[in-house]
mmCIF file of C-alpha atoms in Angstrom:
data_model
loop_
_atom_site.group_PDB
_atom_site.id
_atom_site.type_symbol
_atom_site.label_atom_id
_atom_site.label_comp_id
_atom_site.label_asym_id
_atom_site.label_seq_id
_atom_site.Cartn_x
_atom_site.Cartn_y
_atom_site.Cartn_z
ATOM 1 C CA UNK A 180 49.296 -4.521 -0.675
ATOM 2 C CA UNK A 181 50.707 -3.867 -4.150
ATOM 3 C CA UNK A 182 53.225 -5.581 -6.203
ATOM 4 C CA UNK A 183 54.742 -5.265 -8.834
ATOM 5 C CA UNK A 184 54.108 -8.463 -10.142
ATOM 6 C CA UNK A 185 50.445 -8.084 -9.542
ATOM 7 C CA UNK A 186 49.299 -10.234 -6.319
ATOM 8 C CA UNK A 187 46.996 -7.294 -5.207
ATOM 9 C CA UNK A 188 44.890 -7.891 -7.824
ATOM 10 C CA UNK A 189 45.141 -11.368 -7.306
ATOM 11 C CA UNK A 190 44.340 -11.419 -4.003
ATOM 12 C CA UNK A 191 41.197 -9.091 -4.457
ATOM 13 C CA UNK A 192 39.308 -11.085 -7.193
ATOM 14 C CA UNK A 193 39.685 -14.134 -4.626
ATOM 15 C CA UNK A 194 38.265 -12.109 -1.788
ATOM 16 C CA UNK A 195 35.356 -11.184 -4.592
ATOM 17 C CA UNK A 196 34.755 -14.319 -5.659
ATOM 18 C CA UNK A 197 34.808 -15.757 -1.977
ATOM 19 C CA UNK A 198 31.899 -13.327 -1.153
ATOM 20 C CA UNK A 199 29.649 -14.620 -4.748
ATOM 21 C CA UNK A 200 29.062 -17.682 -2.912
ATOM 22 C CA UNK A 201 27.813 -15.633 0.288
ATOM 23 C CA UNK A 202 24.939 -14.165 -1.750
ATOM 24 C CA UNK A 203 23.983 -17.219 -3.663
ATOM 25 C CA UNK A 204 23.351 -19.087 0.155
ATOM 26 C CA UNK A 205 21.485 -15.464 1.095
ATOM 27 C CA UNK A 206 19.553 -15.989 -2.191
ATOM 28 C CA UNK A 207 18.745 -19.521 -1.878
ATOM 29 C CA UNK A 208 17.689 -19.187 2.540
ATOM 30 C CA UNK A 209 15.552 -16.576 0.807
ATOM 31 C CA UNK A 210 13.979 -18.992 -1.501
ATOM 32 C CA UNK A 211 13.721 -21.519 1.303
ATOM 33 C CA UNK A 212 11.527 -18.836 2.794
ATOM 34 C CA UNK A 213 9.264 -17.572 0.210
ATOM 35 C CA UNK A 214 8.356 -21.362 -0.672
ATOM 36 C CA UNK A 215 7.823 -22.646 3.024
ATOM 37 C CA UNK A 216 5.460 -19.557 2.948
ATOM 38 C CA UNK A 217 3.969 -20.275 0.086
ATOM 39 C CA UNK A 218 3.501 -23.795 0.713
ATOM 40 C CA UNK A 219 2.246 -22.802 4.659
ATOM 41 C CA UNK A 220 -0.527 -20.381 2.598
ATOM 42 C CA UNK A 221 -1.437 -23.248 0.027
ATOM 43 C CA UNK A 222 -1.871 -25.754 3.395
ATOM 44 C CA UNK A 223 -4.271 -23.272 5.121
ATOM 45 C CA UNK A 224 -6.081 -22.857 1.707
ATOM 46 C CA UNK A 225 -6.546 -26.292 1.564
ATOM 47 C CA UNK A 226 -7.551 -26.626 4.995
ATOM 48 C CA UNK A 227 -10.286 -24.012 4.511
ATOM 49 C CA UNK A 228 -11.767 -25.468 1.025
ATOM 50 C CA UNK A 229 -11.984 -28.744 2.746
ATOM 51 C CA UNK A 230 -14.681 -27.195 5.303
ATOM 52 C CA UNK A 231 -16.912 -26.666 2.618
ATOM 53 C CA UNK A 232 -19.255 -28.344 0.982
ATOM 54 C CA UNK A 233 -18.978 -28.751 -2.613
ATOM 55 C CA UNK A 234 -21.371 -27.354 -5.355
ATOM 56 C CA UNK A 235 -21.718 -30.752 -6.828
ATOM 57 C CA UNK A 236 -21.738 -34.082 -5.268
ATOM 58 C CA UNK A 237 -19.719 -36.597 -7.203
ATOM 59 C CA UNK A 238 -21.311 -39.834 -5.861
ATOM 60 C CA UNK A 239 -24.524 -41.636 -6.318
ATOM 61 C CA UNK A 240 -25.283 -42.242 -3.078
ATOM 62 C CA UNK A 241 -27.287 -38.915 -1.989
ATOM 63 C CA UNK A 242 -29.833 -37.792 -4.044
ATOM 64 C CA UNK A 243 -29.584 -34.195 -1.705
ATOM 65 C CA UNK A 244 -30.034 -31.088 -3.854
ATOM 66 C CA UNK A 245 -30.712 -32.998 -7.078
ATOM 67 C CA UNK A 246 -34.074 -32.373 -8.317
ATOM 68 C CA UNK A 247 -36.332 -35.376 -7.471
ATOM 69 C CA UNK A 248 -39.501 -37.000 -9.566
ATOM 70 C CA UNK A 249 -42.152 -38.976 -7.735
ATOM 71 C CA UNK A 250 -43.102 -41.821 -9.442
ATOM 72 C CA UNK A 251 -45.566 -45.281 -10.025
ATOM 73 C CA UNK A 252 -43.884 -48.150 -10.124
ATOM 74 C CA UNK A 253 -46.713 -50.920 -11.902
ATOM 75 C CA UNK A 254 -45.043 -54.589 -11.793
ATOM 76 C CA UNK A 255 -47.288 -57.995 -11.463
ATOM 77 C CA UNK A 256 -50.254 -56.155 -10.089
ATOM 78 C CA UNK A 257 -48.501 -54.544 -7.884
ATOM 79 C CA UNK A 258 -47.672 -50.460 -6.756
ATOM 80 C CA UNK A 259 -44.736 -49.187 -5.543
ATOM 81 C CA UNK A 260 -44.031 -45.321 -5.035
ATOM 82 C CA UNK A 261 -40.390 -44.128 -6.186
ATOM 83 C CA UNK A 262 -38.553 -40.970 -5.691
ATOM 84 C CA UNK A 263 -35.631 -40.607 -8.458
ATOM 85 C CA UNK A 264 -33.384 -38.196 -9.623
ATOM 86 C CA UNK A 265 -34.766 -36.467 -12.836
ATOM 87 C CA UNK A 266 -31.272 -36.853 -14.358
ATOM 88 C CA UNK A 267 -31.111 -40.218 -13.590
ATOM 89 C CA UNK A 268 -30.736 -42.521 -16.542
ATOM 90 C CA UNK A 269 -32.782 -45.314 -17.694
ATOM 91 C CA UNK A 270 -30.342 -47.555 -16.406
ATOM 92 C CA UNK A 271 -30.458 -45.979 -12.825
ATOM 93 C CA UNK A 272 -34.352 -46.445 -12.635
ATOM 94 C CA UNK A 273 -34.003 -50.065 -13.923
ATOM 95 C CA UNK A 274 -31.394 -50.387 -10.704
ATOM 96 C CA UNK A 275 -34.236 -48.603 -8.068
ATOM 97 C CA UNK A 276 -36.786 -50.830 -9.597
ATOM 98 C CA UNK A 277 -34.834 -54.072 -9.001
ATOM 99 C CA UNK A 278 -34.257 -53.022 -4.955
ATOM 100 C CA UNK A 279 -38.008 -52.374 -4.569
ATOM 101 C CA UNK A 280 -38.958 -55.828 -6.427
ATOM 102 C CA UNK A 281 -36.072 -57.810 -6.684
ATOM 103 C CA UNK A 282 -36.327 -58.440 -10.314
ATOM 104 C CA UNK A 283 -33.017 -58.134 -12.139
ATOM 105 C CA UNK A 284 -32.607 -54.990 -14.751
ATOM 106 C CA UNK A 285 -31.833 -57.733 -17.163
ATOM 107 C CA UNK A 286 -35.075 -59.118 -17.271
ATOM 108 C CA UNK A 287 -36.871 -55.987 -16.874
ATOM 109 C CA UNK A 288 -39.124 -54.382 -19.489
ATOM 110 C CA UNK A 289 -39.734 -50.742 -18.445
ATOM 111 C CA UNK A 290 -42.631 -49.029 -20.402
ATOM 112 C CA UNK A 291 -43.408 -45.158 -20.667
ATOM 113 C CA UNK A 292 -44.585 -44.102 -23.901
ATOM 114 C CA UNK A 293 -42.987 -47.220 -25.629
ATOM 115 C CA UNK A 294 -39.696 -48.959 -24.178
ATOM 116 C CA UNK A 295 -37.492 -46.834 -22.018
ATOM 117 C CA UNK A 296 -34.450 -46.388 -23.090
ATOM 118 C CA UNK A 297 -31.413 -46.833 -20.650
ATOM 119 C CA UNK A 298 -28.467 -44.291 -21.448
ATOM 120 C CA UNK A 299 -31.157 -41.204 -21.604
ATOM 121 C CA UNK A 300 -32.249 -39.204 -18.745
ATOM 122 C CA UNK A 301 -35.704 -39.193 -17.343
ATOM 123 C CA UNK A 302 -35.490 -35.383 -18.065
ATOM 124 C CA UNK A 303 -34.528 -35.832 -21.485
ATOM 125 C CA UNK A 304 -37.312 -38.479 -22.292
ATOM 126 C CA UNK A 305 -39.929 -35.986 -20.594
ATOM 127 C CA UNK A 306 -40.833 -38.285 -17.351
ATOM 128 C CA UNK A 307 -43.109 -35.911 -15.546
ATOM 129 C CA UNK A 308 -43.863 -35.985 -11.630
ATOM 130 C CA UNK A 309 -46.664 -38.746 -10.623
ATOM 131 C CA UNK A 310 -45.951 -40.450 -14.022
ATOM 132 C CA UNK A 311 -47.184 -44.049 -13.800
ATOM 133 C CA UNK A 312 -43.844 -46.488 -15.225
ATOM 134 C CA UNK A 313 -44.781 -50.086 -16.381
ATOM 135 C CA UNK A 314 -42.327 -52.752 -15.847
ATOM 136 C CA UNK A 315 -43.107 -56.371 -17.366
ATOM 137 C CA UNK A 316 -40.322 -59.259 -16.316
ATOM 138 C CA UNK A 317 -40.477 -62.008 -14.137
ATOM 139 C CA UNK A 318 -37.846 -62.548 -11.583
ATOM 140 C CA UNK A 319 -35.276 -65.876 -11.552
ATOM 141 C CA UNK A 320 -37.389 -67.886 -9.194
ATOM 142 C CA UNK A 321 -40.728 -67.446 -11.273
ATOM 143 C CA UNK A 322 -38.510 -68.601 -14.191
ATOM 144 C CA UNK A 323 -36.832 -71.572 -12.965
ATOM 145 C CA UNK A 324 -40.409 -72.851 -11.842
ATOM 146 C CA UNK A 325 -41.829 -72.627 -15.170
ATOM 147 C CA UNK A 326 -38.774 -74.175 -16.726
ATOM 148 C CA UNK A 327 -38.502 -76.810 -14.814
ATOM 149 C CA UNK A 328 -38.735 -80.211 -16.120
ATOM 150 C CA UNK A 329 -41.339 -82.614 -14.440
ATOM 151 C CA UNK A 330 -38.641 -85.057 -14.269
ATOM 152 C CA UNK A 331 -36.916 -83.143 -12.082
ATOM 153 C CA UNK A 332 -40.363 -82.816 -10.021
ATOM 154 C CA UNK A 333 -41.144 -86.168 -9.879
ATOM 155 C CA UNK A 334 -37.242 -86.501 -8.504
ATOM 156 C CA UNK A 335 -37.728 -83.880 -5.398
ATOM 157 C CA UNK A 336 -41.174 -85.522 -4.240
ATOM 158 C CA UNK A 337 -39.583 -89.353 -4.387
ATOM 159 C CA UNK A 338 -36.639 -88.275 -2.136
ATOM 160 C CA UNK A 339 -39.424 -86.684 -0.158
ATOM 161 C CA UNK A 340 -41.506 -89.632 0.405
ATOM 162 C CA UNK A 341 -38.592 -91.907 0.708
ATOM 163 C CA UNK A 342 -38.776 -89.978 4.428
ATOM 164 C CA UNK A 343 -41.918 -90.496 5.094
ATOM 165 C CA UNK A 344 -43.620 -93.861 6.557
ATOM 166 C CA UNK A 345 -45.384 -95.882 3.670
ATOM 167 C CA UNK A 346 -48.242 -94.336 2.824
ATOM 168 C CA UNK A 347 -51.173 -96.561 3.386
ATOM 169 C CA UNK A 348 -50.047 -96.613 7.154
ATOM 170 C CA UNK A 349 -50.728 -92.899 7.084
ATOM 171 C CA UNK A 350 -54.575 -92.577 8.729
ATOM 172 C CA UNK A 351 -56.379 -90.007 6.187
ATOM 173 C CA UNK A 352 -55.191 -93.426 3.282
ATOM 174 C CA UNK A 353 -56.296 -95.768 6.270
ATOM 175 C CA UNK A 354 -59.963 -94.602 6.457
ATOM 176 C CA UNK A 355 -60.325 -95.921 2.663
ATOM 177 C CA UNK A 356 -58.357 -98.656 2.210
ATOM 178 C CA UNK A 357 -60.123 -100.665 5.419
ATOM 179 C CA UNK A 358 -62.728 -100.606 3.619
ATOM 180 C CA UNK A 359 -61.679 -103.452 1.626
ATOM 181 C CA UNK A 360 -61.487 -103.753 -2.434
ATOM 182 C CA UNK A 361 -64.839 -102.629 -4.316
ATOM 183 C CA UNK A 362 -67.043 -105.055 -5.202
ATOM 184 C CA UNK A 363 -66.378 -104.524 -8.864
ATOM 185 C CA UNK A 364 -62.226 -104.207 -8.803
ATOM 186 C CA UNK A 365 -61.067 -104.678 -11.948
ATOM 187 C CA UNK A 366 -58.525 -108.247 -12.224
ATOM 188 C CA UNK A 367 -54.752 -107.243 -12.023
ATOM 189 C CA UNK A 368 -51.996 -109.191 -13.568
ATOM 190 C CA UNK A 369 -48.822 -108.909 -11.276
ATOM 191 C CA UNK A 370 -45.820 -109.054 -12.970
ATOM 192 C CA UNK A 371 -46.889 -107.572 -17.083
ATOM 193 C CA UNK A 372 -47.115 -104.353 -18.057
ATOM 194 C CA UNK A 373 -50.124 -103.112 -20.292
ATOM 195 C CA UNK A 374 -51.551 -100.323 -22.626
ATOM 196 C CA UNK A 375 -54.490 -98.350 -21.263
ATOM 197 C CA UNK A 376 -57.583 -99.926 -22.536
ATOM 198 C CA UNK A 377 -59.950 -98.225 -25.043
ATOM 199 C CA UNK A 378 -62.473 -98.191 -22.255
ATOM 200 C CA UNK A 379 -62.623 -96.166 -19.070
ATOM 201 C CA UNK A 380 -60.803 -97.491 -15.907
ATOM 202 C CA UNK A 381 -63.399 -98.329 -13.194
ATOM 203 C CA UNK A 382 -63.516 -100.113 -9.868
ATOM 204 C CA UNK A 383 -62.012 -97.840 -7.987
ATOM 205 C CA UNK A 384 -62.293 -95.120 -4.387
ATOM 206 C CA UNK A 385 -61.543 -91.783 -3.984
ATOM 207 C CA UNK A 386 -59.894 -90.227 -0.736
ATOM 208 C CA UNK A 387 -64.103 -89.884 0.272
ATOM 209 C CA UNK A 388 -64.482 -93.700 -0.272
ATOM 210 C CA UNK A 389 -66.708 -93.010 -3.081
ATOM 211 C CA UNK A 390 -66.676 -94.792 -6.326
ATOM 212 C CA UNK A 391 -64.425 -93.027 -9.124
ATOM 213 C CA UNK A 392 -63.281 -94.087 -12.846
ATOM 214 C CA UNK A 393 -60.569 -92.974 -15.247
ATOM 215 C CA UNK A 394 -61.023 -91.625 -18.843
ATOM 216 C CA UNK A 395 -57.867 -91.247 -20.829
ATOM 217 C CA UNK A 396 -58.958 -88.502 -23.829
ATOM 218 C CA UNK A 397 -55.925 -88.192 -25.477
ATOM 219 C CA UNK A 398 -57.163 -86.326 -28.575
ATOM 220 C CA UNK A 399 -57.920 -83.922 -26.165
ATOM 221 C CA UNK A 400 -55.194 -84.277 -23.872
ATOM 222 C CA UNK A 401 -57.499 -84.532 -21.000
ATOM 223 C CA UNK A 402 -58.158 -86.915 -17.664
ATOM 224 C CA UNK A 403 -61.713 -87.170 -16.965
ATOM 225 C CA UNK A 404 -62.211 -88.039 -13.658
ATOM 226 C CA UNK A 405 -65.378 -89.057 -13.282
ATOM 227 C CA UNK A 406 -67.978 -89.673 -9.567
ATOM 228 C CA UNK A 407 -71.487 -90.858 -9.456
ATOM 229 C CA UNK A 408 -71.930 -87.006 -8.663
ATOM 230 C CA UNK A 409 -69.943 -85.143 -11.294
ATOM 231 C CA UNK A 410 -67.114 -85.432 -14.220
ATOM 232 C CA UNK A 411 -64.030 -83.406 -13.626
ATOM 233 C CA UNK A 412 -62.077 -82.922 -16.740
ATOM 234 C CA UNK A 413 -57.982 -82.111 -15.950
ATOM 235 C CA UNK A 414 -55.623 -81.024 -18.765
ATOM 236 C CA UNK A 415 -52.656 -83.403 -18.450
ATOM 237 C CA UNK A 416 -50.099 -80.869 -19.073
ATOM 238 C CA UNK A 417 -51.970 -78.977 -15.512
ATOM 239 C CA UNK A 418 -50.897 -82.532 -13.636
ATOM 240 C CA UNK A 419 -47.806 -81.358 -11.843
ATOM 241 C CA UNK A 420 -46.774 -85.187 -10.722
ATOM 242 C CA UNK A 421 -48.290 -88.571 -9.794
ATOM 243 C CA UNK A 422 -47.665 -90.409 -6.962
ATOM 244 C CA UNK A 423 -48.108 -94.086 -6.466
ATOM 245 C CA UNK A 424 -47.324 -96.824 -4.343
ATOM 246 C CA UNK A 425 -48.342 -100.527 -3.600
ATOM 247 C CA UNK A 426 -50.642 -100.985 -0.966
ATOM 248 C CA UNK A 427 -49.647 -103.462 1.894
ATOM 249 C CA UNK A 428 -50.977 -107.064 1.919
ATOM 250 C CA UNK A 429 -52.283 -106.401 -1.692
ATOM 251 C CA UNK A 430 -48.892 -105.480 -3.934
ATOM 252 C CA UNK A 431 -50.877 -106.332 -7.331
ATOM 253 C CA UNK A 432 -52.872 -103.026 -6.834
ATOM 254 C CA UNK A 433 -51.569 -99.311 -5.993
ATOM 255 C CA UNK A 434 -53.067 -95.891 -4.229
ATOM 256 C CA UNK A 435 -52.300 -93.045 -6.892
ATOM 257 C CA UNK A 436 -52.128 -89.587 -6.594
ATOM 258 C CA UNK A 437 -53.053 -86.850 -9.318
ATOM 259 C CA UNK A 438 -50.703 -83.882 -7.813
ATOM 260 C CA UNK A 439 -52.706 -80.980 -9.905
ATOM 261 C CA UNK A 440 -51.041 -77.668 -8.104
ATOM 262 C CA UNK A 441 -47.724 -76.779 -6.760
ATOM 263 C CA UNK A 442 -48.130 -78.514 -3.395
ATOM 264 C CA UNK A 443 -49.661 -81.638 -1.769
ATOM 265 C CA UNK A 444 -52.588 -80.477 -0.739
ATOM 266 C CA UNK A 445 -53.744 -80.423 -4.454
ATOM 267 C CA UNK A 446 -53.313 -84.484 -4.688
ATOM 268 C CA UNK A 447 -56.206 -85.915 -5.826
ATOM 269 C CA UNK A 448 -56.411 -89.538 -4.350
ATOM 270 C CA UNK A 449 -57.077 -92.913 -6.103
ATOM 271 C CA UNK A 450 -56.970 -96.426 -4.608
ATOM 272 C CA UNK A 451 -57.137 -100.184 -6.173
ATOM 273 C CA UNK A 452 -55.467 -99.474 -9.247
ATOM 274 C CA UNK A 453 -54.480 -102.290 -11.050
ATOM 275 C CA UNK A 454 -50.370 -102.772 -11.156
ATOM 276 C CA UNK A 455 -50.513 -103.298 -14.937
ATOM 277 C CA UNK A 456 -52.216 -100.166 -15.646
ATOM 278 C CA UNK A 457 -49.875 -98.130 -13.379
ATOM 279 C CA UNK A 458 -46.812 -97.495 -15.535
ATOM 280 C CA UNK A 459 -49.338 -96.353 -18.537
ATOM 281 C CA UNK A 460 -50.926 -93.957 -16.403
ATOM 282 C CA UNK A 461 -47.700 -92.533 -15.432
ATOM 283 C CA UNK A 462 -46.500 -92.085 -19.120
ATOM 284 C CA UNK A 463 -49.400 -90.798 -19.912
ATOM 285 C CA UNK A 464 -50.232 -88.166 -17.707
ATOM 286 C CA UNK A 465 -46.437 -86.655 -17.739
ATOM 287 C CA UNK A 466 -46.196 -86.895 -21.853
ATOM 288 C CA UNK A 467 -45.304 -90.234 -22.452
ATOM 289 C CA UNK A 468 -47.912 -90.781 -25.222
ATOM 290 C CA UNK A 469 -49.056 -94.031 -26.180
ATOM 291 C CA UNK A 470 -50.437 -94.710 -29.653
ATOM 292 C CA UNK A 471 -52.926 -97.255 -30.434
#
């Protein structure tokens, strides 16, 4: 209704702007709709490109549809067949090589025309199917048995025989040693400590109860252990350890033992060596040198 003061018009541009907000919620349910749709589509979408499989596998851990090389693995004399990737780097073979023969890429040298390098491909250094790969290292074990100091040797076999019942109870030491001292024993002096003489050390048995003497060639670095049958001539620095020990009932002489490979069944057996001599050998033999 009209006035004259003008509350019609009033009253219809509050009805108006009463309906603006109307639209604005039709607009915006709208919105709602289109983006629930558009985010049901983008679900489904996802769903379906997660059932298949995709053109390029990410990981390292299948070789499937990557073109493979066949190779020869060469290491210590040995031959091992691998099947790589071709785009596989250097550093990736060095990895296969270590899980077929457990020796570390670090301390691998792998050869194929000259030293192969690690951040190239096999494709891009030209490796070609059946190729034969060289691989020079030695593994951590083989290391710490080269390195290790005869000290520490002679260490692990004392604790050892520390276990074990003295050894001229044992019966193969037995067989000898009743036997009695050889008729020509050389004297001992109990309680002094001498040089080895200029003169081979006789008067003494091997583990066969034969007769056996000592020749110290130091210029040569060599222990001549000599039989009435034959002269066996030992480089010290071969002599892994020597074992000795006083024999029961007659303390002024000792059984000895050249140890000349890595385990005990390489001990080479001597008995009635004379206490004052013992200590010389010892130093000898493991790089003690004396001087005369």
């Amino acid at each position: 209704m009209a006035t004259q003061d003008g509350s019609e018009e009033v009253i219809m541009e509050t009805e108006a702007k009463v309906k603006e907000p109307e639209a604005l919620c039709e607009n915006v349910g709208k919105g709602d709709a289109e983006l629930s749709e558009t985010v049901y589509q983008t679900d489904n979408a996802g769903e379906s490109s997660s059932t298949q499989e995709p053109a390029v596998s990410n990981g390292d851990d299948s070789d499937e549809g990557k073109e493979m090389v066949d190779l020869k693995i060469i290491w210590n004399k040995n031959k091992y067949d691998l099947k790589i990737p071709l785009d596989g780097t250097g550093a990736k073979l060095k990895e296969r090589i270590h899980s077929l023969t457990g020796l570390p890429p670090a301390m691998q040298k792998v050869m194929y025309k000259g030293l192969l390098p690690e951040d190239k491909t096999l494709r891009e250094i030209k490796v070609t199917n059946g190729a034969k790969i060289m691989v020079v290292g030695s593994t951590i074990n083989d290391v710490l048995a080269v390195n290790t100091p005869k000290e520490v040797i002679q260490q692990e076999v004392k604790a050892e025989e520390n276990k074990k019942e003295p050894l001229c109870r044992q019966k193969q030491h037995r067989k000898v040693l009743d036997k009695g001292k050889p008729d020509d024993i050389m004297p001992s002096l109990k309680g002094t400590k001498e040089r080895l003489p200029t003169v081979p050390l006789a008067g003494m048995y091997n583990k066969s109860g034969g007769k056996v003497r000592l020749t110290f060639k130091l210029e040569q670095d060599q222990l001549w252990i000599g039989t009435k049958e034959r002269t066996e001539k030992i480089p010290m620095g071969s002599i892994k350890h020597v074992v000795t020990e006083p024999i029961e009932g007659h303390e002024d002489y000792h059984m000895m033992a050249f140890q000349l490979g890595p385990t005990e069944a390489s001990q080479y057996w001597i008995y009635w060596v004379p206490i004052q001599f013992v200590d010389a050998i010892k130093d000898t033999v493991l790089g003690k040198w004396q001087y005369f």
